[in-house]
mmCIF file of C-alpha atoms and ligand atoms in Angstrom:
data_model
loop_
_atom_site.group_PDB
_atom_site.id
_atom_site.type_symbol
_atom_site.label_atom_id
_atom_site.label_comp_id
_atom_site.label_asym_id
_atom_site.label_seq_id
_atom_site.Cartn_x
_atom_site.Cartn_y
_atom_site.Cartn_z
ATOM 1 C CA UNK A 1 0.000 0.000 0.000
ATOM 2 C CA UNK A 2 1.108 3.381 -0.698
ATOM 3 C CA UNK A 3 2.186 5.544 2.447
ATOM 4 C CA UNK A 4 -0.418 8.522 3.280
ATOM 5 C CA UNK A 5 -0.266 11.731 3.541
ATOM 6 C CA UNK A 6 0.350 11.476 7.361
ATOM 7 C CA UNK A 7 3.061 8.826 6.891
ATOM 8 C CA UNK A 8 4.851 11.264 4.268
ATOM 9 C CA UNK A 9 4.557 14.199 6.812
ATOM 10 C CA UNK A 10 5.936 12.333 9.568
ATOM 11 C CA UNK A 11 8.701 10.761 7.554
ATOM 12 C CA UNK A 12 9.872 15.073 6.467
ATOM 13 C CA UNK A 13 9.420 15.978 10.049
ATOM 14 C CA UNK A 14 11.710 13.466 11.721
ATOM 15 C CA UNK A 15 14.711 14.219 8.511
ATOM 16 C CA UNK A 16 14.149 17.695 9.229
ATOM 17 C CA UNK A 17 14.658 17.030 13.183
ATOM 18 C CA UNK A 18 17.416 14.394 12.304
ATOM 19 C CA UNK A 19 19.436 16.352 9.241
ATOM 20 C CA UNK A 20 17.518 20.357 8.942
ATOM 21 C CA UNK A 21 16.896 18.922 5.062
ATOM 22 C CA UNK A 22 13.617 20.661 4.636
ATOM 23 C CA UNK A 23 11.584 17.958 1.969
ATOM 24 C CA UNK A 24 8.646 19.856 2.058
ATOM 25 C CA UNK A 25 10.159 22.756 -0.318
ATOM 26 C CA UNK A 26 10.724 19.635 -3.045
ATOM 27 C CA UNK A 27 8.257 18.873 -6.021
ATOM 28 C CA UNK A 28 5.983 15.732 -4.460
ATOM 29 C CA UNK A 29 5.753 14.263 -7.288
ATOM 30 C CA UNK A 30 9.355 13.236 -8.141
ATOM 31 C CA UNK A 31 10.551 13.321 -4.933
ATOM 32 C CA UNK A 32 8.096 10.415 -3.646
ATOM 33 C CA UNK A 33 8.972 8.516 -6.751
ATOM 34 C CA UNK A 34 12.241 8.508 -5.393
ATOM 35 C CA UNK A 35 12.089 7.559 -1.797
ATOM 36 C CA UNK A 36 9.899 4.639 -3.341
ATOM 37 C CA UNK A 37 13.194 3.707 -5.066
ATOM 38 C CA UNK A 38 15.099 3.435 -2.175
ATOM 39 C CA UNK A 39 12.522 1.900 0.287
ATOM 40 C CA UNK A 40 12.609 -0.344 -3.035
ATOM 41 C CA UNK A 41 16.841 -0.580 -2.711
ATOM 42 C CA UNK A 42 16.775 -1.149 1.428
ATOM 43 C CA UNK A 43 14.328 -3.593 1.409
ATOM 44 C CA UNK A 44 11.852 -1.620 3.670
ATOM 45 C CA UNK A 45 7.782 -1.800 3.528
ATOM 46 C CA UNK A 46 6.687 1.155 4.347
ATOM 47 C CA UNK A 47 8.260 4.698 5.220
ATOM 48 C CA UNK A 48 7.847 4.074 9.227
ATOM 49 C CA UNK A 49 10.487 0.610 8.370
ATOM 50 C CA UNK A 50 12.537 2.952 6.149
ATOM 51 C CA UNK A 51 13.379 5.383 8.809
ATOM 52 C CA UNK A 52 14.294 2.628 11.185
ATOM 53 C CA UNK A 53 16.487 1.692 8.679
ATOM 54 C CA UNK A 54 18.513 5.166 7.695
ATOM 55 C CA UNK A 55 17.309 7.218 10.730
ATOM 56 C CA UNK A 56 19.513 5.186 12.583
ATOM 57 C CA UNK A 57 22.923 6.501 11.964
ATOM 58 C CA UNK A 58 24.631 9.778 10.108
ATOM 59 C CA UNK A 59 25.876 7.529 7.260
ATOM 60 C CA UNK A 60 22.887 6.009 6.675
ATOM 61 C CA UNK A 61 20.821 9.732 6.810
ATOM 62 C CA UNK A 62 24.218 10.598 4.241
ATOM 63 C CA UNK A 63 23.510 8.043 1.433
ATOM 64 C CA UNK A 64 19.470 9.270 1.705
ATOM 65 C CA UNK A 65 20.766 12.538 1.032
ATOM 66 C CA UNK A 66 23.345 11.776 -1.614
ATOM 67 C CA UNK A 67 20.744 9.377 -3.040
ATOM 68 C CA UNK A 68 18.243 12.456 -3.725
ATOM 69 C CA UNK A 69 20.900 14.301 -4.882
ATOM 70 C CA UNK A 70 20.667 14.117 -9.272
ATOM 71 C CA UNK A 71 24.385 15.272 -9.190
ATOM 72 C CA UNK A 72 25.179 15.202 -13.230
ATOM 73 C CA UNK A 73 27.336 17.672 -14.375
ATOM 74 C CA UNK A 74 30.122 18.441 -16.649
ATOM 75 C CA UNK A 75 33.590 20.771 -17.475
ATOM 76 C CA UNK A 76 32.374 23.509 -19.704
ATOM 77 C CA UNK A 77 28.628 22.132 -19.636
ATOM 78 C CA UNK A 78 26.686 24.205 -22.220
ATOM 79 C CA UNK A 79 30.080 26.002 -23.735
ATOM 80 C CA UNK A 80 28.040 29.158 -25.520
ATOM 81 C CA UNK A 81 26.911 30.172 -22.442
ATOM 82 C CA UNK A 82 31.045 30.089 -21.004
ATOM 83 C CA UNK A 83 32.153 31.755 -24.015
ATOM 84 C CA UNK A 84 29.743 34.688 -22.987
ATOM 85 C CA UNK A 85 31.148 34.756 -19.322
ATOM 86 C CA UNK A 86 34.461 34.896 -20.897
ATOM 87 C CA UNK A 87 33.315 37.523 -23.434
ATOM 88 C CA UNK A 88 30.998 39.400 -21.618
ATOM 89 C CA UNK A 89 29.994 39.080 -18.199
ATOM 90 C CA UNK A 90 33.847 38.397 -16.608
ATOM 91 C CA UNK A 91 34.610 41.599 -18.343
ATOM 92 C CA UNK A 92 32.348 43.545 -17.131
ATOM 93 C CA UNK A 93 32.292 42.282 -13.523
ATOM 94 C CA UNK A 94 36.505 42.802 -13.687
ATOM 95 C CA UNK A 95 35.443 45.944 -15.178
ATOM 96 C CA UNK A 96 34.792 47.205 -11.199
ATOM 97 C CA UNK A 97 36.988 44.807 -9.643
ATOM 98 C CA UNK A 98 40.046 42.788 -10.244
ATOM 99 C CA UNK A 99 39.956 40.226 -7.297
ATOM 100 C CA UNK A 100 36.280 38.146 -7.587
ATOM 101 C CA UNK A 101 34.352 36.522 -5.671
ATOM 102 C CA UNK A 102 32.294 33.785 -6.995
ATOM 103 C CA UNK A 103 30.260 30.867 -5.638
ATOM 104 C CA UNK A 104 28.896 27.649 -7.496
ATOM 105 C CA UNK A 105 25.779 26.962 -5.645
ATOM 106 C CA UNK A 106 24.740 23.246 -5.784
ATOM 107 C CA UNK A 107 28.427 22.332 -7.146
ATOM 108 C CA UNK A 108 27.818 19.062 -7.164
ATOM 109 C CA UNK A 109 31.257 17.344 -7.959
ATOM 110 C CA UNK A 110 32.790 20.928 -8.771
ATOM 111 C CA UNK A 111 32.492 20.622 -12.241
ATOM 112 C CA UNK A 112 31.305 24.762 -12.665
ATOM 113 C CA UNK A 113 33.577 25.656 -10.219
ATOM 114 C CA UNK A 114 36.842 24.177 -11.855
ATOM 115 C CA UNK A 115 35.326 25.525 -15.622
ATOM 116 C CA UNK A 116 35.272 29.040 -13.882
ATOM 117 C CA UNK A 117 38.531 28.964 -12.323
ATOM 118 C CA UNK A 118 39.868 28.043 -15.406
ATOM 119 C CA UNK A 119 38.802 30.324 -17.433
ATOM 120 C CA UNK A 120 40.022 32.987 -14.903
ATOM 121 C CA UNK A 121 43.152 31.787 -14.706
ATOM 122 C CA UNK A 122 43.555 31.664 -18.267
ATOM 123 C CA UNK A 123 41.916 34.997 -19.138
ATOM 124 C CA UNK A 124 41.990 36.954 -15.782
ATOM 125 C CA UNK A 125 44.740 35.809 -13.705
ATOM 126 C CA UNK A 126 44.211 37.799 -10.589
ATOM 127 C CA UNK A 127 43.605 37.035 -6.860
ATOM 128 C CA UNK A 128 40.135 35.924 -7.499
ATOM 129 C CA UNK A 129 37.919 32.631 -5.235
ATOM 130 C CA UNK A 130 35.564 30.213 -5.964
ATOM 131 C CA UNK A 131 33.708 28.778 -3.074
ATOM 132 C CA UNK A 132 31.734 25.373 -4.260
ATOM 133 C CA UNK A 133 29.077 24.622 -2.065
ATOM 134 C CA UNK A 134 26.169 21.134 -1.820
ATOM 135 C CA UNK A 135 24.669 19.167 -0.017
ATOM 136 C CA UNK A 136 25.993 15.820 -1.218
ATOM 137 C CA UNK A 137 29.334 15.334 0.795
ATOM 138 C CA UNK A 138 30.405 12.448 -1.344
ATOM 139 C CA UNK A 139 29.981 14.928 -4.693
ATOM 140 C CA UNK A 140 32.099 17.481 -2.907
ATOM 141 C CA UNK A 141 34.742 14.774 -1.609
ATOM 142 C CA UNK A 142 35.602 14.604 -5.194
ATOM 143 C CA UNK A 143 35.263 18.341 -5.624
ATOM 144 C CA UNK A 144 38.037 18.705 -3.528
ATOM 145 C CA UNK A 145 39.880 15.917 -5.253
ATOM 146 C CA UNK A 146 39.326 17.843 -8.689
ATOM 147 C CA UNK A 147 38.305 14.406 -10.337
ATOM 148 C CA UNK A 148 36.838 14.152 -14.013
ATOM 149 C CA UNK A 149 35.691 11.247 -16.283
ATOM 150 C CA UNK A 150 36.158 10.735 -19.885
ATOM 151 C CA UNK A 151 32.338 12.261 -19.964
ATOM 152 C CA UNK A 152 33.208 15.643 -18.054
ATOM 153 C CA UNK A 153 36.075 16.289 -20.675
ATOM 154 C CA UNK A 154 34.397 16.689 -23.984
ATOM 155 C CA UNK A 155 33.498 20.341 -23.976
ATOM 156 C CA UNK A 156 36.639 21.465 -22.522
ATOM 157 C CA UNK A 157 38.730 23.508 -24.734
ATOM 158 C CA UNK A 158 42.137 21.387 -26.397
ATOM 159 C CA UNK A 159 44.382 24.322 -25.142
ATOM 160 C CA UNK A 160 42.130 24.030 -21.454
ATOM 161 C CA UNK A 161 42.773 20.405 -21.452
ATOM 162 C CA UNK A 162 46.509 20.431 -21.878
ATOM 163 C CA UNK A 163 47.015 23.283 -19.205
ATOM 164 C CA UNK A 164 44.653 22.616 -16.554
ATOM 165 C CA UNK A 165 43.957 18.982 -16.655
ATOM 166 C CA UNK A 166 45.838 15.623 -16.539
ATOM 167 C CA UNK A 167 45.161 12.191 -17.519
ATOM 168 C CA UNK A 168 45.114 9.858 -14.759
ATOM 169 C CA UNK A 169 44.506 5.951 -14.874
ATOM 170 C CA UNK A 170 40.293 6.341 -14.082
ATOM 171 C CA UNK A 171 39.869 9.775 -16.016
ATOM 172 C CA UNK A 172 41.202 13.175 -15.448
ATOM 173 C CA UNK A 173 42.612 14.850 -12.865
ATOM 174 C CA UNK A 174 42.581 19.234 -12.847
ATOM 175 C CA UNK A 175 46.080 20.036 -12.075
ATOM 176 C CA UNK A 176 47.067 22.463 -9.066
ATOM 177 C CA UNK A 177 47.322 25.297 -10.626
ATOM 178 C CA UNK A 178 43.390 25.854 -10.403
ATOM 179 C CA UNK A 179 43.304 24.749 -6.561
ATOM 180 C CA UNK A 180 44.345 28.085 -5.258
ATOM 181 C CA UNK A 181 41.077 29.215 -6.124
ATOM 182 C CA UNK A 182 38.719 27.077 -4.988
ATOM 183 C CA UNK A 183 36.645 25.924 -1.686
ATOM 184 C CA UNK A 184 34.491 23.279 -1.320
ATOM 185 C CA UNK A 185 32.051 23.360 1.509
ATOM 186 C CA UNK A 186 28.971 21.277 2.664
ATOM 187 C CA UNK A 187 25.504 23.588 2.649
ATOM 188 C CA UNK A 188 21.753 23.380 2.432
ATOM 189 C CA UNK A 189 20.416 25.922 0.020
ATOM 190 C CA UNK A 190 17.215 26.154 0.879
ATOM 191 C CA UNK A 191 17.889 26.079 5.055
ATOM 192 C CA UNK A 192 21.317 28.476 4.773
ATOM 193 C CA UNK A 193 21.921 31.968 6.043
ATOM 194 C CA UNK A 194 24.301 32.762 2.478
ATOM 195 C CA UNK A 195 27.341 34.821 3.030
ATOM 196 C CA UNK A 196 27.276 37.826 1.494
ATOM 197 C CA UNK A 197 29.649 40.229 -1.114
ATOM 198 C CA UNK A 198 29.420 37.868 -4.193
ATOM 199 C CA UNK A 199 30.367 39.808 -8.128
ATOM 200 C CA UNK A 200 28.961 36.545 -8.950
ATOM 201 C CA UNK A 201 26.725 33.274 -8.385
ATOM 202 C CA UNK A 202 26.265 30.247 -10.240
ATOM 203 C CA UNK A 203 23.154 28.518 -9.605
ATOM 204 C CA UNK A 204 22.146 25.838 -12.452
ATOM 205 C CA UNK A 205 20.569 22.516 -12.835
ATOM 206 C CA UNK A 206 19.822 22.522 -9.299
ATOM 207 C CA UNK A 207 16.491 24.149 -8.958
ATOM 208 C CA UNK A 208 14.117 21.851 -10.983
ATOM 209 C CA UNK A 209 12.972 19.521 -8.037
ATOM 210 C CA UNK A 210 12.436 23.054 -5.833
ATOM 211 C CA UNK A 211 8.747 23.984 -5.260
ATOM 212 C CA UNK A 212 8.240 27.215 -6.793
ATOM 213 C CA UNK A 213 7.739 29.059 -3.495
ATOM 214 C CA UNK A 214 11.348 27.410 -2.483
ATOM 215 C CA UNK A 215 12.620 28.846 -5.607
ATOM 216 C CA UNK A 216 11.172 32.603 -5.117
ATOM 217 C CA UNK A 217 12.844 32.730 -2.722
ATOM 218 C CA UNK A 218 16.460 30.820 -3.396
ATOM 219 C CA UNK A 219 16.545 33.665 -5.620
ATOM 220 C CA UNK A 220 15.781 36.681 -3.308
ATOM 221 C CA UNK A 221 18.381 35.229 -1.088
ATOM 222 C CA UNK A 222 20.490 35.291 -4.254
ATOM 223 C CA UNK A 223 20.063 38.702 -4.884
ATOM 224 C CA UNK A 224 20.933 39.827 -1.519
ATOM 225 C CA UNK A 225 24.150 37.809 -1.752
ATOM 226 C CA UNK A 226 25.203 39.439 -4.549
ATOM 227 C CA UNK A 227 27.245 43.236 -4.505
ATOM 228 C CA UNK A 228 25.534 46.286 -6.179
ATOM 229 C CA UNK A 229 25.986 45.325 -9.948
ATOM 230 C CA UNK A 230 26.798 41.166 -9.360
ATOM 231 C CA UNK A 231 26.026 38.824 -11.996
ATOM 232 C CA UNK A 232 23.371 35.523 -11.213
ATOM 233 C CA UNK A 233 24.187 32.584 -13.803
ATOM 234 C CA UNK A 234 20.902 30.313 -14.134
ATOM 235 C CA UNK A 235 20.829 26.654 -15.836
ATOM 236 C CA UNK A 236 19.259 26.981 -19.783
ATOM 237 C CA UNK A 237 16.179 25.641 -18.595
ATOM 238 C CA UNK A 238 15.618 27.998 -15.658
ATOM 239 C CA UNK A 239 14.514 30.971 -16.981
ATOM 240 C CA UNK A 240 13.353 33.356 -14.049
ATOM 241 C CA UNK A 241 9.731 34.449 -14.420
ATOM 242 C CA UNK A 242 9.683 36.686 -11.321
ATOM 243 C CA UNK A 243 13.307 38.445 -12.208
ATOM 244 C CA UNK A 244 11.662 41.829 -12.754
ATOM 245 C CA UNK A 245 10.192 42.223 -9.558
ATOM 246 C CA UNK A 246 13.131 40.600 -7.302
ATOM 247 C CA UNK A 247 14.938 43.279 -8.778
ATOM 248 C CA UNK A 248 16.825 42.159 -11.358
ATOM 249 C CA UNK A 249 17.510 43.312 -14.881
ATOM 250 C CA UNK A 250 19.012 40.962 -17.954
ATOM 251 C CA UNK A 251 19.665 40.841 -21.401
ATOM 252 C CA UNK A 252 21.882 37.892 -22.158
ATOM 253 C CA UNK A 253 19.221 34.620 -21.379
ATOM 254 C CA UNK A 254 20.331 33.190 -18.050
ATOM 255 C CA UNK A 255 22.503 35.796 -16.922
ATOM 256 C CA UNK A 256 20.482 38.053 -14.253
ATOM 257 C CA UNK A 257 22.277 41.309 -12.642
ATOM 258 C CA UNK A 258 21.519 43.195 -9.654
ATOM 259 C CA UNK A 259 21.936 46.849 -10.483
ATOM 260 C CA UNK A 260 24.157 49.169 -9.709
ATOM 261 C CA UNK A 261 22.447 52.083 -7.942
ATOM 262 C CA UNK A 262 21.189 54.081 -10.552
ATOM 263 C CA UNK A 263 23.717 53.236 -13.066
ATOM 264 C CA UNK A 264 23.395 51.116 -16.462
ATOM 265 C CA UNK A 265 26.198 48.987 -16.839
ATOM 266 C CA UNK A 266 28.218 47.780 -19.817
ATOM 267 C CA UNK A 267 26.986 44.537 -20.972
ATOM 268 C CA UNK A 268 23.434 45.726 -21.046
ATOM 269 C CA UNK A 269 24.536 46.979 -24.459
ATOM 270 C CA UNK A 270 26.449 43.776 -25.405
ATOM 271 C CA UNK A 271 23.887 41.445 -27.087
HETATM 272 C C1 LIG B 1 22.516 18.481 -11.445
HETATM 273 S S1 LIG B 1 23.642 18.994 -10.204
HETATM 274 C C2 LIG B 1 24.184 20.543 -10.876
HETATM 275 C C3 LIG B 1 25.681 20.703 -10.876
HETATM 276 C C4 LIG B 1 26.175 21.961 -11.584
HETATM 277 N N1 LIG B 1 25.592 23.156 -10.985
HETATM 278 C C5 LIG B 1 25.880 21.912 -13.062
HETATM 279 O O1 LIG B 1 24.976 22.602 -13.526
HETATM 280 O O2 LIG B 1 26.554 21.180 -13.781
HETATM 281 C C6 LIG B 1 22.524 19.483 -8.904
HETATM 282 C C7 LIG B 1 23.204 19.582 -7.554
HETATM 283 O O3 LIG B 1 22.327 20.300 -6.667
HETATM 284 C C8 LIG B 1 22.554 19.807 -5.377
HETATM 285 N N2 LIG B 1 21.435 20.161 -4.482
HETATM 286 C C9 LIG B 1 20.140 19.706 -4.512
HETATM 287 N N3 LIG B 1 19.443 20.236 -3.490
HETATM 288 C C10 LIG B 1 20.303 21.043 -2.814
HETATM 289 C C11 LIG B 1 20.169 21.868 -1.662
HETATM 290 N N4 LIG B 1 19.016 21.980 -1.012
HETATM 291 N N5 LIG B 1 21.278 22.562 -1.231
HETATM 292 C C12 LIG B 1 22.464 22.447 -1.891
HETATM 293 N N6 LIG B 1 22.645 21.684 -2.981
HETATM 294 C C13 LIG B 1 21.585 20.987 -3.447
HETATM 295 C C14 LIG B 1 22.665 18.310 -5.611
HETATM 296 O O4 LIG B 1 23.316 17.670 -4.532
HETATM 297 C C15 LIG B 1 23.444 18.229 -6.909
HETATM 298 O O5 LIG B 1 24.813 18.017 -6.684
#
């Protein structure tokens, strides 16, 4: 038998006692499909046997977590929308200041954040960071490691490949030269107080299983992280309806900025 509505509400409210992982702000649909899966994989009958089962311990509560987690990603995933960070918006964000500070929010296996500091090393060589944050440890394990498969490679640039990656005897390995910009750190998007003082934020593929209320206000949060004139970088599929009113203007699909007081910038002329 399928578990109720007052078996699915006590399941949330004991992982949000047990972990802070809010699963109320998640699409229903898709995210019961998938803890049907893994009652499915444990071997449990119901939801109240499932929690026995991975309430139990902070591993077990880790795999549910890095089980919901849909962590595909790639180097240079969608490369027309890089070549207009490296043509347009790092430009005009160095443009104000030399030393940036970006974050790849819902990292997953660091993936965005190595592409970035690549291409800032390459391009902009300066004293910028990239913090990578999730909420998959395991992903951001290999973040730190800078880890790659065959599969993460293909966009990447033949002159990128040679300089900032390696080939090792699973896949490929980023080379040290990109480590002195990056941070990896464990964090909850949708429970998080965010730091604040970002140029710029990359948030994409990460949003689809939030309910749209969750994502309102992900993005409000957004904009407050960012500085006066910072730069919001959204997955091609996650157009923001509501950009307008949250305050933000755009031009180039995907990219959202939070103006400068009074002042239109550069790259609203660019496209
Ligand atoms: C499909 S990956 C996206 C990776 C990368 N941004 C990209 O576009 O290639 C989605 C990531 O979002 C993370 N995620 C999902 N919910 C999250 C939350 N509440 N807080 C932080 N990260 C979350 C997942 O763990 C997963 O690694």
């Amino acid at each position: 038998m399928p578990p109720k509505t007052e078996d699915w509400t006590s399941f949330y409210s004991q992982m949000k006692k047990r972990s802070g992982l809010d699963l109320n702000l998640y699409k229903q649909d898709q995210l019961q499909r998938r803890i049907l899966g893994m009652m499915d994989t444990k071997g449990a009958k119901d939801l109240d046997g499932f929690w026995k089962i991975i309430g139990t311990s902070d591993t077990e509560v880790q795999w549910f977590m890095d089980k919901l987690a849909i962590n595909v990603s790639e180097l240079f995933r969608n490369p027309e929308k890089w070549r207009e960070m490296e043509n347009i918006i790092l430009p005009e964000l160095l443009s104000r200041s030399n030393r940036l500070r970006c974050w790849s929010a819902g990292c997953s296996y660091g993936a965005e954040a190595h592409t970035l500091a690549a291409i800032l090393d390459e391009k902009f060589s300066g004293q910028h960071t990239v913090m990578g944050s999730d909420i998959d440890a395991a992903a951001l394990d290999q973040a730190k490691r800078g880890e790659f498969t065959e599969n993460d490679i293909r966009f990447v640039p033949k002159n990128y490949q040679d300089k900032y990656f390696e080939r090792t005897a699973n896949g490929w390995q980023a080379k040290p030269s990109l480590k002195k910009y990056l941070t990896f750190k464990r964090g909850d998007l949708l429970a998080d107080r965010f730091e604040t003082g970002f140029d710029l934020i990359m948030c994409r593929n990460v949003v689809i299983y939030f309910t749209d209320a969750a994502k309102e206000n992900l993005y409000s949060k957004f904009f407050d992280a960012l500085k006066p004139g910072g730069i919001l970088f959204v997955g091609s599929t996650e157009r923001i309806f509501s950009a307008k009113e949250l305050g933000f203007t755009t031009t180039i699909p995907f990219f959202y900025q939070k103006p400068m007081e009074g002042k239109a910038t550069a790259w609203r002329n660019a496209s």
